[in-house]
Structure formats: structure tokens, C-alpha cells
Amino acid sequence: MKKLMPFLLVAVVFASCAPITPQARIEKYPEKFAALSERDKSLVQQGQITRGMSADGVLLAWGRPSQRYEGFKNEKAIERWDYAGSQPVYNSNFYGSYGYGPYGRYSGLGYGVGPEIAYVPTHLASVWFANNRVDSWERAR
């Protein structure tokens, strides 16, 4: 069992890194895909959405939203789906140290410049629904 654990761990890591594509979502929810119009099926397969598309079509094309909001506008109930991601920010960092380590021993002297990468959240897209159909949408370029 101990020899099998590293292989299972590697398999889980690779499975969690697999990209989720419209095709993978179509295979997971074939009944939702079958209920779409021919035009919407074609758009979903390309990862695109359009006005009038059902919420299921958007789910298949773009996946689950990061946030969902409900509201009321122009005398009708609306819903907004927001999609978020992360963007890397690169920075160079100067570091240096010298002094004494544990037990009073001299630990040496070291300086350098190293890269630093931080990931910041970013807004990717929003979709507004009225009557469970896409009313409008926007996407970052």
C-alpha cells in the first residue's frame, strides 16, 4: 500500500490540473446539451455564448460561475453570473542576510536578486439573465 500511495498522489494531482473544456462539460451533461437549439449547440462547442441562450447553454460553454447574484431591474427578476480568474504579477526582489544562526554559530553572508510571482484575482466576464435567458454579457479582452 505504501508503494501505491505516491502513484495515487500523482494521479490526483494530474487529474486536478486537467483543463475543463466545453467538450468535457458536454460529456458530463449530455441531457442539457441535447435540449439546446442547433445554433446554441454549435456556439457551446466553440465556447461562445449569445443573447437569448439558456443558462444551461452558458454553463456548458463557460462553466460554473465564480459568483451568482440575484436582483430586480426594469420590473423583472434578473440574475448575474460573474467569472473570475487570477493573473500573475512578476516582480524582482532584492534580499540579503548575514548574522548568527542557531546556537550562536555564524551563518554567513548572502545577497541576491530573485524573481517573485504573485497571483491577483481578476474579473474575466459577467452574464446577465432575464427569464433564464442571456440578456447581455461582457468579457475581458
PDB file of N, CA, C and O in Angstrom, residues 74-119:
ATOM      1  N   ASN A  74     -35.855  46.928 -14.034  1.00  0.00           N
ATOM      2  CA  ASN A  74     -36.864  47.194 -15.067  1.00  0.00           C
ATOM      3  C   ASN A  74     -38.079  46.274 -14.952  1.00  0.00           C
ATOM      4  O   ASN A  74     -38.500  45.642 -15.900  1.00  0.00           O
ATOM      5  N   GLU A  75     -38.583  46.156 -13.738  1.00  0.00           N
ATOM      6  CA  GLU A  75     -39.803  45.386 -13.467  1.00  0.00           C
ATOM      7  C   GLU A  75     -39.660  43.884 -13.702  1.00  0.00           C
ATOM      8  O   GLU A  75     -40.650  43.192 -13.896  1.00  0.00           O
ATOM      9  N   LYS A  76     -38.432  43.350 -13.705  1.00  0.00           N
ATOM     10  CA  LYS A  76     -38.268  41.908 -13.861  1.00  0.00           C
ATOM     11  C   LYS A  76     -37.091  41.397 -13.035  1.00  0.00           C
ATOM     12  O   LYS A  76     -36.132  42.124 -12.773  1.00  0.00           O
ATOM     13  N   ALA A  77     -37.199  40.140 -12.633  1.00  0.00           N
ATOM     14  CA  ALA A  77     -36.136  39.496 -11.860  1.00  0.00           C
ATOM     15  C   ALA A  77     -34.964  39.195 -12.802  1.00  0.00           C
ATOM     16  O   ALA A  77     -35.165  38.752 -13.934  1.00  0.00           O
ATOM     17  N   ILE A  78     -33.765  39.465 -12.324  1.00  0.00           N
ATOM     18  CA  ILE A  78     -32.568  39.202 -13.116  1.00  0.00           C
ATOM     19  C   ILE A  78     -31.579  38.402 -12.279  1.00  0.00           C
ATOM     20  O   ILE A  78     -31.685  38.327 -11.055  1.00  0.00           O
ATOM     21  N   GLU A  79     -30.619  37.818 -12.962  1.00  0.00           N
ATOM     22  CA  GLU A  79     -29.541  37.098 -12.304  1.00  0.00           C
ATOM     23  C   GLU A  79     -28.250  37.436 -13.047  1.00  0.00           C
ATOM     24  O   GLU A  79     -28.251  37.601 -14.264  1.00  0.00           O
ATOM     25  N   ARG A  80     -27.162  37.563 -12.297  1.00  0.00           N
ATOM     26  CA  ARG A  80     -25.858  37.852 -12.903  1.00  0.00           C
ATOM     27  C   ARG A  80     -24.870  36.779 -12.481  1.00  0.00           C
ATOM     28  O   ARG A  80     -24.780  36.448 -11.311  1.00  0.00           O
ATOM     29  N   TRP A  81     -24.154  36.253 -13.458  1.00  0.00           N
ATOM     30  CA  TRP A  81     -23.076  35.310 -13.193  1.00  0.00           C
ATOM     31  C   TRP A  81     -21.760  36.014 -13.462  1.00  0.00           C
ATOM     32  O   TRP A  81     -21.573  36.601 -14.522  1.00  0.00           O
ATOM     33  N   ASP A  82     -20.858  35.964 -12.498  1.00  0.00           N
ATOM     34  CA  ASP A  82     -19.526  36.539 -12.659  1.00  0.00           C
ATOM     35  C   ASP A  82     -18.493  35.419 -12.726  1.00  0.00           C
ATOM     36  O   ASP A  82     -18.569  34.443 -11.969  1.00  0.00           O
ATOM     37  N   TYR A  83     -17.544  35.596 -13.627  1.00  0.00           N
ATOM     38  CA  TYR A  83     -16.448  34.650 -13.784  1.00  0.00           C
ATOM     39  C   TYR A  83     -15.153  35.353 -13.397  1.00  0.00           C
ATOM     40  O   TYR A  83     -14.884  36.446 -13.863  1.00  0.00           O
ATOM     41  N   ALA A  84     -14.382  34.707 -12.526  1.00  0.00           N
ATOM     42  CA  ALA A  84     -13.130  35.291 -12.042  1.00  0.00           C
ATOM     43  C   ALA A  84     -11.977  34.341 -12.348  1.00  0.00           C
ATOM     44  O   ALA A  84     -12.170  33.152 -12.572  1.00  0.00           O
ATOM     45  N   GLY A  85     -10.798  34.891 -12.358  1.00  0.00           N
ATOM     46  CA  GLY A  85      -9.590  34.111 -12.559  1.00  0.00           C
ATOM     47  C   GLY A  85      -8.463  34.759 -11.777  1.00  0.00           C
ATOM     48  O   GLY A  85      -8.697  35.590 -10.901  1.00  0.00           O
ATOM     49  N   SER A  86      -7.246  34.403 -12.095  1.00  0.00           N
ATOM     50  CA  SER A  86      -6.098  35.033 -11.463  1.00  0.00           C
ATOM     51  C   SER A  86      -5.068  35.343 -12.527  1.00  0.00           C
ATOM     52  O   SER A  86      -4.970  34.655 -13.543  1.00  0.00           O
ATOM     53  N   GLN A  87      -4.320  36.394 -12.277  1.00  0.00           N
ATOM     54  CA  GLN A  87      -3.324  36.852 -13.230  1.00  0.00           C
ATOM     55  C   GLN A  87      -1.989  36.977 -12.504  1.00  0.00           C
ATOM     56  O   GLN A  87      -1.917  37.547 -11.414  1.00  0.00           O
ATOM     57  N   PRO A  88      -0.902  36.452 -13.106  1.00  0.00           N
ATOM     58  CA  PRO A  88       0.392  36.560 -12.436  1.00  0.00           C
ATOM     59  C   PRO A  88       0.950  37.976 -12.522  1.00  0.00           C
ATOM     60  O   PRO A  88       0.803  38.661 -13.526  1.00  0.00           O
ATOM     61  N   VAL A  89       1.566  38.409 -11.431  1.00  0.00           N
ATOM     62  CA  VAL A  89       2.266  39.692 -11.381  1.00  0.00           C
ATOM     63  C   VAL A  89       3.711  39.368 -11.023  1.00  0.00           C
ATOM     64  O   VAL A  89       3.984  38.755  -9.992  1.00  0.00           O
ATOM     65  N   TYR A  90       4.626  39.750 -11.911  1.00  0.00           N
ATOM     66  CA  TYR A  90       6.044  39.434 -11.734  1.00  0.00           C
ATOM     67  C   TYR A  90       6.770  40.623 -11.114  1.00  0.00           C
ATOM     68  O   TYR A  90       6.510  41.763 -11.452  1.00  0.00           O
ATOM     69  N   ASN A  91       7.705  40.311 -10.224  1.00  0.00           N
ATOM     70  CA  ASN A  91       8.452  41.348  -9.534  1.00  0.00           C
ATOM     71  C   ASN A  91       9.854  40.812  -9.246  1.00  0.00           C
ATOM     72  O   ASN A  91      10.032  39.621  -9.025  1.00  0.00           O
ATOM     73  N   SER A  92      10.833  41.686  -9.249  1.00  0.00           N
ATOM     74  CA  SER A  92      12.179  41.301  -8.829  1.00  0.00           C
ATOM     75  C   SER A  92      12.358  41.748  -7.391  1.00  0.00           C
ATOM     76  O   SER A  92      11.984  42.859  -7.021  1.00  0.00           O
ATOM     77  N   ASN A  93      12.940  40.895  -6.607  1.00  0.00           N
ATOM     78  CA  ASN A  93      13.058  41.164  -5.183  1.00  0.00           C
ATOM     79  C   ASN A  93      14.529  41.066  -4.769  1.00  0.00           C
ATOM     80  O   ASN A  93      15.210  40.107  -5.098  1.00  0.00           O
ATOM     81  N   PHE A  94      15.020  42.075  -4.059  1.00  0.00           N
ATOM     82  CA  PHE A  94      16.374  42.054  -3.519  1.00  0.00           C
ATOM     83  C   PHE A  94      16.318  41.479  -2.117  1.00  0.00           C
ATOM     84  O   PHE A  94      15.458  41.830  -1.319  1.00  0.00           O
ATOM     85  N   TYR A  95      17.221  40.571  -1.840  1.00  0.00           N
ATOM     86  CA  TYR A  95      17.272  40.017  -0.499  1.00  0.00           C
ATOM     87  C   TYR A  95      18.726  39.955  -0.035  1.00  0.00           C
ATOM     88  O   TYR A  95      19.653  39.926  -0.834  1.00  0.00           O
ATOM     89  N   GLY A  96      18.885  39.948   1.240  1.00  0.00           N
ATOM     90  CA  GLY A  96      20.225  39.862   1.805  1.00  0.00           C
ATOM     91  C   GLY A  96      20.153  39.476   3.272  1.00  0.00           C
ATOM     92  O   GLY A  96      19.180  39.771   3.953  1.00  0.00           O
ATOM     93  N   SER A  97      21.180  38.801   3.728  1.00  0.00           N
ATOM     94  CA  SER A  97      21.194  38.418   5.134  1.00  0.00           C
ATOM     95  C   SER A  97      22.623  38.098   5.580  1.00  0.00           C
ATOM     96  O   SER A  97      23.475  37.751   4.773  1.00  0.00           O
ATOM     97  N   TYR A  98      22.841  38.281   6.824  1.00  0.00           N
ATOM     98  CA  TYR A  98      24.057  37.790   7.446  1.00  0.00           C
ATOM     99  C   TYR A  98      23.807  37.806   8.933  1.00  0.00           C
ATOM    100  O   TYR A  98      22.906  38.455   9.438  1.00  0.00           O
ATOM    101  N   GLY A  99      24.583  37.070   9.618  1.00  0.00           N
ATOM    102  CA  GLY A  99      24.421  37.060  11.060  1.00  0.00           C
ATOM    103  C   GLY A  99      24.675  35.690  11.639  1.00  0.00           C
ATOM    104  O   GLY A  99      25.320  34.851  11.026  1.00  0.00           O
ATOM    105  N   TYR A 100      24.148  35.500  12.798  1.00  0.00           N
ATOM    106  CA  TYR A 100      24.385  34.278  13.532  1.00  0.00           C
ATOM    107  C   TYR A 100      23.143  33.415  13.515  1.00  0.00           C
ATOM    108  O   TYR A 100      22.034  33.890  13.662  1.00  0.00           O
ATOM    109  N   GLY A 101      23.364  32.154  13.309  1.00  0.00           N
ATOM    110  CA  GLY A 101      22.271  31.194  13.270  1.00  0.00           C
ATOM    111  C   GLY A 101      22.008  30.613  14.644  1.00  0.00           C
ATOM    112  O   GLY A 101      22.416  31.167  15.663  1.00  0.00           O
ATOM    113  N   PRO A 102      21.347  29.466  14.641  1.00  0.00           N
ATOM    114  CA  PRO A 102      21.055  28.810  15.916  1.00  0.00           C
ATOM    115  C   PRO A 102      22.343  28.408  16.634  1.00  0.00           C
ATOM    116  O   PRO A 102      23.363  28.140  16.004  1.00  0.00           O
ATOM    117  N   TYR A 103      22.317  28.406  17.888  1.00  0.00           N
ATOM    118  CA  TYR A 103      23.427  28.002  18.758  1.00  0.00           C
ATOM    119  C   TYR A 103      24.617  28.940  18.638  1.00  0.00           C
ATOM    120  O   TYR A 103      25.756  28.576  18.904  1.00  0.00           O
ATOM    121  N   GLY A 104      24.397  30.186  18.166  1.00  0.00           N
ATOM    122  CA  GLY A 104      25.439  31.183  18.148  1.00  0.00           C
ATOM    123  C   GLY A 104      26.493  31.014  17.075  1.00  0.00           C
ATOM    124  O   GLY A 104      27.512  31.671  17.107  1.00  0.00           O
ATOM    125  N   ARG A 105      26.264  30.125  16.111  1.00  0.00           N
ATOM    126  CA  ARG A 105      27.257  29.938  15.048  1.00  0.00           C
ATOM    127  C   ARG A 105      27.011  30.946  13.937  1.00  0.00           C
ATOM    128  O   ARG A 105      25.877  31.296  13.618  1.00  0.00           O
ATOM    129  N   TYR A 106      28.078  31.403  13.308  1.00  0.00           N
ATOM    130  CA  TYR A 106      27.989  32.359  12.218  1.00  0.00           C
ATOM    131  C   TYR A 106      27.381  31.671  11.010  1.00  0.00           C
ATOM    132  O   TYR A 106      27.840  30.609  10.583  1.00  0.00           O
ATOM    133  N   SER A 107      26.321  32.255  10.438  1.00  0.00           N
ATOM    134  CA  SER A 107      25.616  31.591   9.345  1.00  0.00           C
ATOM    135  C   SER A 107      26.069  32.072   7.979  1.00  0.00           C
ATOM    136  O   SER A 107      25.631  31.550   6.970  1.00  0.00           O
ATOM    137  N   GLY A 108      26.895  33.073   7.900  1.00  0.00           N
ATOM    138  CA  GLY A 108      27.406  33.501   6.611  1.00  0.00           C
ATOM    139  C   GLY A 108      26.746  34.758   6.100  1.00  0.00           C
ATOM    140  O   GLY A 108      25.951  35.406   6.774  1.00  0.00           O
ATOM    141  N   LEU A 109      27.093  35.091   4.895  1.00  0.00           N
ATOM    142  CA  LEU A 109      26.652  36.323   4.279  1.00  0.00           C
ATOM    143  C   LEU A 109      26.061  35.973   2.926  1.00  0.00           C
ATOM    144  O   LEU A 109      26.643  35.203   2.170  1.00  0.00           O
ATOM    145  N   GLY A 110      24.914  36.548   2.584  1.00  0.00           N
ATOM    146  CA  GLY A 110      24.315  36.247   1.286  1.00  0.00           C
ATOM    147  C   GLY A 110      23.414  37.364   0.809  1.00  0.00           C
ATOM    148  O   GLY A 110      22.661  37.952   1.584  1.00  0.00           O
ATOM    149  N   TYR A 111      23.566  37.697  -0.453  1.00  0.00           N
ATOM    150  CA  TYR A 111      22.732  38.709  -1.080  1.00  0.00           C
ATOM    151  C   TYR A 111      22.314  38.196  -2.446  1.00  0.00           C
ATOM    152  O   TYR A 111      22.981  37.354  -3.034  1.00  0.00           O
ATOM    153  N   GLY A 112      21.248  38.752  -2.965  1.00  0.00           N
ATOM    154  CA  GLY A 112      20.853  38.346  -4.309  1.00  0.00           C
ATOM    155  C   GLY A 112      19.594  39.056  -4.767  1.00  0.00           C
ATOM    156  O   GLY A 112      18.966  39.813  -4.022  1.00  0.00           O
ATOM    157  N   VAL A 113      19.287  38.829  -6.013  1.00  0.00           N
ATOM    158  CA  VAL A 113      18.063  39.346  -6.604  1.00  0.00           C
ATOM    159  C   VAL A 113      17.313  38.143  -7.142  1.00  0.00           C
ATOM    160  O   VAL A 113      17.886  37.322  -7.867  1.00  0.00           O
ATOM    161  N   GLY A 114      16.069  38.034  -6.791  1.00  0.00           N
ATOM    162  CA  GLY A 114      15.303  36.880  -7.237  1.00  0.00           C
ATOM    163  C   GLY A 114      13.924  37.267  -7.730  1.00  0.00           C
ATOM    164  O   GLY A 114      13.376  38.297  -7.350  1.00  0.00           O
ATOM    165  N   PRO A 115      13.373  36.459  -8.605  1.00  0.00           N
ATOM    166  CA  PRO A 115      12.021  36.735  -9.088  1.00  0.00           C
ATOM    167  C   PRO A 115      10.983  36.388  -8.032  1.00  0.00           C
ATOM    168  O   PRO A 115      11.192  35.503  -7.207  1.00  0.00           O
ATOM    169  N   GLU A 116       9.917  37.112  -8.089  1.00  0.00           N
ATOM    170  CA  GLU A 116       8.805  36.861  -7.184  1.00  0.00           C
ATOM    171  C   GLU A 116       7.530  36.909  -8.021  1.00  0.00           C
ATOM    172  O   GLU A 116       7.353  37.824  -8.826  1.00  0.00           O
ATOM    173  N   ILE A 117       6.676  35.926  -7.863  1.00  0.00           N
ATOM    174  CA  ILE A 117       5.430  35.879  -8.615  1.00  0.00           C
ATOM    175  C   ILE A 117       4.278  35.840  -7.628  1.00  0.00           C
ATOM    176  O   ILE A 117       4.248  35.011  -6.725  1.00  0.00           O
ATOM    177  N   ALA A 118       3.342  36.759  -7.808  1.00  0.00           N
ATOM    178  CA  ALA A 118       2.121  36.775  -7.000  1.00  0.00           C
ATOM    179  C   ALA A 118       0.942  36.684  -7.963  1.00  0.00           C
ATOM    180  O   ALA A 118       1.015  37.165  -9.093  1.00  0.00           O
ATOM    181  N   TYR A 119      -0.119  36.076  -7.534  1.00  0.00           N
ATOM    182  CA  TYR A 119      -1.319  35.965  -8.361  1.00  0.00           C
ATOM    183  C   TYR A 119      -2.412  36.830  -7.755  1.00  0.00           C
ATOM    184  O   TYR A 119      -2.734  36.698  -6.581  1.00  0.00           O
TER     185      TYR A 119
END
